[in-house]
Each structure stands twice: as C-alpha cells, then as structure tokens.
mmCIF file with all atom_site columns, C-alpha atoms in Angstrom:
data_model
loop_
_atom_site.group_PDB
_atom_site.id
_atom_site.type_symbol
_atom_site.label_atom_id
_atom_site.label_alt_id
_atom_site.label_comp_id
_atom_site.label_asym_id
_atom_site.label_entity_id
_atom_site.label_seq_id
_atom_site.pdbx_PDB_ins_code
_atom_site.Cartn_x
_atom_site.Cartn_y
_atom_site.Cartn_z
_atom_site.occupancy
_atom_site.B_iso_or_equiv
_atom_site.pdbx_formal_charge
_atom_site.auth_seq_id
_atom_site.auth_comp_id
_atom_site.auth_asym_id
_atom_site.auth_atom_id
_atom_site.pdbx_PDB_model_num
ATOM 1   C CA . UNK A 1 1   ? -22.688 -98.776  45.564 1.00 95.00 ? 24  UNK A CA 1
ATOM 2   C CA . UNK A 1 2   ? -26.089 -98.899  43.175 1.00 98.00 ? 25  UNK A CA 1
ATOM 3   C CA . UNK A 1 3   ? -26.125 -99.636  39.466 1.00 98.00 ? 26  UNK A CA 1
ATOM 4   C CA . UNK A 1 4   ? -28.952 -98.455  37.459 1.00 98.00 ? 27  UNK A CA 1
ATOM 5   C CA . UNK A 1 5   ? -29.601 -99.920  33.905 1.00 98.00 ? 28  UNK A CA 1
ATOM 6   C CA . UNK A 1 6   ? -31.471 -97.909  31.660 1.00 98.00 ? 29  UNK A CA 1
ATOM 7   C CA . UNK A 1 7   ? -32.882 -98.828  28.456 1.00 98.00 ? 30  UNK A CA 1
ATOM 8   C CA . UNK A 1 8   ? -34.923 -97.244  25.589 1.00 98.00 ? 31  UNK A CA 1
ATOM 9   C CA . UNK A 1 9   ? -36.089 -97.528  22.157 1.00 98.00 ? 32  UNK A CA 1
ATOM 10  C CA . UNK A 1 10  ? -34.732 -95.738  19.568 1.00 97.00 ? 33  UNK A CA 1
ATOM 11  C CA . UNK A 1 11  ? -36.362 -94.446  16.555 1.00 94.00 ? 34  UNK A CA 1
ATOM 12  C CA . UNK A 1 12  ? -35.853 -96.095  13.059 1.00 96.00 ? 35  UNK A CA 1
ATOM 13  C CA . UNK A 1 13  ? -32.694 -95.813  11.075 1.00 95.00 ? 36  UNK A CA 1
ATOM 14  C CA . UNK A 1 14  ? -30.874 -94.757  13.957 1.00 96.00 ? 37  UNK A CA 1
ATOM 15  C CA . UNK A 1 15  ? -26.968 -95.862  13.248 1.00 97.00 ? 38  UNK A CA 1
ATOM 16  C CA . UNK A 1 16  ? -24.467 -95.808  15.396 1.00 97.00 ? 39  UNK A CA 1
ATOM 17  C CA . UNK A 1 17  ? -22.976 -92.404  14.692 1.00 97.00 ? 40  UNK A CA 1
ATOM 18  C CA . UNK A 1 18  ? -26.270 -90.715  15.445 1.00 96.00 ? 41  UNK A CA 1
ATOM 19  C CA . UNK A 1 19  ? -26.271 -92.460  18.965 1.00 96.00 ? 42  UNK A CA 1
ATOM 20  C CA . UNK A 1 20  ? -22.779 -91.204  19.442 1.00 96.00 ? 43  UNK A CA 1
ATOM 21  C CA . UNK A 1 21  ? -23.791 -87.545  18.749 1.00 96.00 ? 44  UNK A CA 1
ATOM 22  C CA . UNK A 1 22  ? -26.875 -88.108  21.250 1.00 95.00 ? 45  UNK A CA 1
ATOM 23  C CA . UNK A 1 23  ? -25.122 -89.010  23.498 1.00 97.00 ? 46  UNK A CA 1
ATOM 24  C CA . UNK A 1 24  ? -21.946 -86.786  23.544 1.00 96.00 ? 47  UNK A CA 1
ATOM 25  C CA . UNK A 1 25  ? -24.413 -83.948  24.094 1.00 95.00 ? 48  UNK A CA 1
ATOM 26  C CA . UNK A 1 26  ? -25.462 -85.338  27.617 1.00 94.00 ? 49  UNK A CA 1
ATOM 27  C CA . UNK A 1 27  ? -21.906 -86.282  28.541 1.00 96.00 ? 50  UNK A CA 1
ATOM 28  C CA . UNK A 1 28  ? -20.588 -83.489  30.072 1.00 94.00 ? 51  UNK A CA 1
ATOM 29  C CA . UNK A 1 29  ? -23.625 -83.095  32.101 1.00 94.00 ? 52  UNK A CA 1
ATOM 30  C CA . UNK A 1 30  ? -22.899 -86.233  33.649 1.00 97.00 ? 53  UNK A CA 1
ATOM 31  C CA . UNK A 1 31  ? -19.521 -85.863  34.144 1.00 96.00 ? 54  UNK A CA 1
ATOM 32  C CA . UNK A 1 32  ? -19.977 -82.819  36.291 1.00 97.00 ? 55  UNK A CA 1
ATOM 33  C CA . UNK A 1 33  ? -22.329 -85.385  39.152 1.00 97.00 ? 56  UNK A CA 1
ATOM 34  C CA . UNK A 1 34  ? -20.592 -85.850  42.240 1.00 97.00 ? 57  UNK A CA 1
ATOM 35  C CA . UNK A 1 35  ? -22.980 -88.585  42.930 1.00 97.00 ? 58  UNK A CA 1
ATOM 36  C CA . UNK A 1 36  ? -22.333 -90.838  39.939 1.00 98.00 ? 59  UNK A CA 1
ATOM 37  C CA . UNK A 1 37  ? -19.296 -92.664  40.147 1.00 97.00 ? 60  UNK A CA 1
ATOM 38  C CA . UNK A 1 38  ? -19.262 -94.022  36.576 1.00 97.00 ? 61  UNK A CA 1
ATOM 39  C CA . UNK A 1 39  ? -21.602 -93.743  33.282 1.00 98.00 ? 62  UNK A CA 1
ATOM 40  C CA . UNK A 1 40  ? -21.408 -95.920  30.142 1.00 98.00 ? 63  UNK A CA 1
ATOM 41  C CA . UNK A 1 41  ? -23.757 -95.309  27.537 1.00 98.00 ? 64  UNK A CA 1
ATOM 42  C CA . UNK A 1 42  ? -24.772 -98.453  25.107 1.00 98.00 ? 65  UNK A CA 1
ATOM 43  C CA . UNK A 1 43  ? -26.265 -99.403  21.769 1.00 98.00 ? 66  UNK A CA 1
ATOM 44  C CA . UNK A 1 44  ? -27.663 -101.849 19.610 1.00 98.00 ? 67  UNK A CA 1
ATOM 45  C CA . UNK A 1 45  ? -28.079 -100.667 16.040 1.00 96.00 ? 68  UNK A CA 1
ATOM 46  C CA . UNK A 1 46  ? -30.139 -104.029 15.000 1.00 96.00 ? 69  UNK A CA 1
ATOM 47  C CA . UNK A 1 47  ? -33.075 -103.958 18.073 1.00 97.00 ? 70  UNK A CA 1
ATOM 48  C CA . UNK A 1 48  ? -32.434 -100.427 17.950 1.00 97.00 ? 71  UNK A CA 1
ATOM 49  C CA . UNK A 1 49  ? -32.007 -100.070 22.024 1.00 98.00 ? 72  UNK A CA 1
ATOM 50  C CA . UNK A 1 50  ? -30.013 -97.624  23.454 1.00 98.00 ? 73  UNK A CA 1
ATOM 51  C CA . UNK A 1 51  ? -29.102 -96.665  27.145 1.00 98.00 ? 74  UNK A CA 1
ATOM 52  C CA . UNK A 1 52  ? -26.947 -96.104  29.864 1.00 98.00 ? 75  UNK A CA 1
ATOM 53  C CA . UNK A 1 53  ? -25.085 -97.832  33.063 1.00 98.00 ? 76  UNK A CA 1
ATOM 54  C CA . UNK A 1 54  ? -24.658 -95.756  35.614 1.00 98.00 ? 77  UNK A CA 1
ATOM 55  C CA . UNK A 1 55  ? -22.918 -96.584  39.230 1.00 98.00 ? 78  UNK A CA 1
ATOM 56  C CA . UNK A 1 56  ? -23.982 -94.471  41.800 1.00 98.00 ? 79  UNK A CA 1
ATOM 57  C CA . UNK A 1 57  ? -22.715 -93.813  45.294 1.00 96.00 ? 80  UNK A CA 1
ATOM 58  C CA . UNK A 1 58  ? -26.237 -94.679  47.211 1.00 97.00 ? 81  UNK A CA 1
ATOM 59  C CA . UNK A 1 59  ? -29.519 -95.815  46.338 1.00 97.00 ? 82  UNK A CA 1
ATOM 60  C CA . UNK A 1 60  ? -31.030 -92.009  46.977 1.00 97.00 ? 83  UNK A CA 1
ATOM 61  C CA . UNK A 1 61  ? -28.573 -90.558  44.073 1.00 98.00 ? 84  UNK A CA 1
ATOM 62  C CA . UNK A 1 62  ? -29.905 -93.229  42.223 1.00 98.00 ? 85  UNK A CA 1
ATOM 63  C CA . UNK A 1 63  ? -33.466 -92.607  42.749 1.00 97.00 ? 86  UNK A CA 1
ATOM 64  C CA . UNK A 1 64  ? -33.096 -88.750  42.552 1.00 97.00 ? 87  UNK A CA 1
ATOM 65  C CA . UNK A 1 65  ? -30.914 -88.572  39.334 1.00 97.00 ? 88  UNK A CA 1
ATOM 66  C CA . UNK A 1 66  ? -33.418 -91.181  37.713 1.00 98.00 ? 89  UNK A CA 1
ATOM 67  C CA . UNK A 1 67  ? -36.539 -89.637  38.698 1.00 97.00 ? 90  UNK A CA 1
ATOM 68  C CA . UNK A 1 68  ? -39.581 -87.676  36.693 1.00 97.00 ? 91  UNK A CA 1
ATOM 69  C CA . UNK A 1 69  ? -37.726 -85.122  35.139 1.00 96.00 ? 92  UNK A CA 1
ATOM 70  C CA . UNK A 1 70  ? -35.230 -87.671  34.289 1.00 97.00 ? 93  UNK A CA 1
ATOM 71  C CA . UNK A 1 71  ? -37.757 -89.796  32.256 1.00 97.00 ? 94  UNK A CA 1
ATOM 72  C CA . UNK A 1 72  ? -39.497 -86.592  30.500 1.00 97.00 ? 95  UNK A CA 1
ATOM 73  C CA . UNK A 1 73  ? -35.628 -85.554  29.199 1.00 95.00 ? 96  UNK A CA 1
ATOM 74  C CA . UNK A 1 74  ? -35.224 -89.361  27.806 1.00 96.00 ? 97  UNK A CA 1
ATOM 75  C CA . UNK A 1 75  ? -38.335 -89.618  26.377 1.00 96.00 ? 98  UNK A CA 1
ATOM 76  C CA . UNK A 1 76  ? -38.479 -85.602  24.651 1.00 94.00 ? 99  UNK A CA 1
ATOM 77  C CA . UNK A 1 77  ? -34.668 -86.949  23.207 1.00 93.00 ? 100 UNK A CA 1
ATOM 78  C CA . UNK A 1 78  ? -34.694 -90.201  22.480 1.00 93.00 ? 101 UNK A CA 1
ATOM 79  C CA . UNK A 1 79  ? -38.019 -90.815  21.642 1.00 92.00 ? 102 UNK A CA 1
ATOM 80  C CA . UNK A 1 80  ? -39.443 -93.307  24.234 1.00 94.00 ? 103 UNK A CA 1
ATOM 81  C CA . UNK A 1 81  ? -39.847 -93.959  27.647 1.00 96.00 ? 104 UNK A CA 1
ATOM 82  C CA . UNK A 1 82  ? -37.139 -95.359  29.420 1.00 98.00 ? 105 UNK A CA 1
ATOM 83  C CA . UNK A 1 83  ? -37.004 -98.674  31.212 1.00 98.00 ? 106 UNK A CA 1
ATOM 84  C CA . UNK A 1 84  ? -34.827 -98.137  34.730 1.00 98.00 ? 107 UNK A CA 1
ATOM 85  C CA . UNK A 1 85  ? -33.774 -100.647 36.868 1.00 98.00 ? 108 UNK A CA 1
ATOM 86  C CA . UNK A 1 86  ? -32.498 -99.996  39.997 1.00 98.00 ? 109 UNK A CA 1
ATOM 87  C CA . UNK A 1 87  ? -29.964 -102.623 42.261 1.00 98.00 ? 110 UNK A CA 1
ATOM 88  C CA . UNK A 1 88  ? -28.046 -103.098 44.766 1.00 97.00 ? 111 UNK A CA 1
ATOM 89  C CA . UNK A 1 89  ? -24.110 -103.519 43.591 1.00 96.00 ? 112 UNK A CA 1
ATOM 90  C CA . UNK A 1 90  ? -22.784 -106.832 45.948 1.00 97.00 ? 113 UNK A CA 1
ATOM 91  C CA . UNK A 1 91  ? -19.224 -107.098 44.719 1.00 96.00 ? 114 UNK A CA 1
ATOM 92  C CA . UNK A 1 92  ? -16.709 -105.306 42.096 1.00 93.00 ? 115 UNK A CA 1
ATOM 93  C CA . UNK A 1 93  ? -14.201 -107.452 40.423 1.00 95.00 ? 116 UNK A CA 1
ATOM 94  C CA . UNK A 1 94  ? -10.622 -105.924 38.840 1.00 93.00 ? 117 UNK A CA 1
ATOM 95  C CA . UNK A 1 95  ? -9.049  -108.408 36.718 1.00 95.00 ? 118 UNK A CA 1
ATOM 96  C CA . UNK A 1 96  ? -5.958  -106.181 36.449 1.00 94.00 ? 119 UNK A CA 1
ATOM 97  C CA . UNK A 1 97  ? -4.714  -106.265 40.248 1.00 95.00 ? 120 UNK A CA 1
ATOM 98  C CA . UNK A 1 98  ? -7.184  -109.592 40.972 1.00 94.00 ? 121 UNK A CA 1
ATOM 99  C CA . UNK A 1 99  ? -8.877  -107.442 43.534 1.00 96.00 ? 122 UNK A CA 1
ATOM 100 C CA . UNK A 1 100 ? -12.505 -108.608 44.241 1.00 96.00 ? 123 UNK A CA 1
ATOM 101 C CA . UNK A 1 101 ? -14.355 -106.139 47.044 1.00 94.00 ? 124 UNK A CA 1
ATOM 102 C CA . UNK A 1 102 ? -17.643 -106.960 48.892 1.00 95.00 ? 125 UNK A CA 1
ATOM 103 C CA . UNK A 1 103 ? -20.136 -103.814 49.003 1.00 91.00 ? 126 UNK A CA 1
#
C-alpha cells in the first residue's frame, strides 16, 4: 500500500465553501480509479493550503496517477504547483476492531 500527500497553495480569500465546490468537481473522477483505494481531500482556510491523501494499491499507481498531466490539472485549477510526496505505507491501524496489519 502507498500514500501520497499532496499539497498546494490556494489563491487569496479562498473559504472553505469554495474548496468544497473545487473539490466536489474532481470527486467523482476519483471515485471511478480502481487503483486508488482511498482519497481525502484537506484544507486550511488560514495558510490557505489545500490538498489531498490518497492510498494507492502500488507505488506505480501512485507514480502514474500523480504524474505530468496530473500537476498541469492542479496547477490550471488550483492555482499552483503541487507539492507530492510519495511513501511507502508500513502498517494500518483500526481502532474499532483493534486490528493493526503490517504492509
């Protein structure tokens, strides 16, 4: 299992609504991706940082979903340039049955 952190700057005066309706419109996109095993999107309305965590079924998913065309689409709606960080997942804790599994 990979997780991928993304981060990018968003413009000034951005609220949190207007993040929301950003990212609803990319949602469904992702939802359809075999390869990506689960997306959350984040914000920070005082830095102004926005971005996603995605978990991703191998480290080639990762690196082909998060590649050039990736960063032009991030940049041409957001703004910026994103800031992706790629790693290794070692272990995936579930407080509700106490189950901890080793990747």
């Amino acid at each position: 299992m990979i997780t991928v952190l993304v981060s990018f700057n968003l413009a000034p005066g951005t609220t949190r609504v207007r993040a929301l309706d950003m990212y609803r419109r990319s949602a469904n996109k992702w939802a359809k991706n075999v390869d990506l095993i689960e997306k959350y999107y984040y914000f920070d309305e005082e830095s102004l940082l926005g971005g996603g965590v995605y978990i991703w079924k191998s480290f080639e998913a990762a690196h082909r979903w998060h590649g050039p065309d990736y960063v032009a689409m991030v940049e041409s709606v957001y703004g910026n340039p994103p800031l992706i960080q790629i790693f290794d997942t070692l272990i995936h804790i579930e407080p509700d049955t106490k189950r901890i599994v080793d990747f």
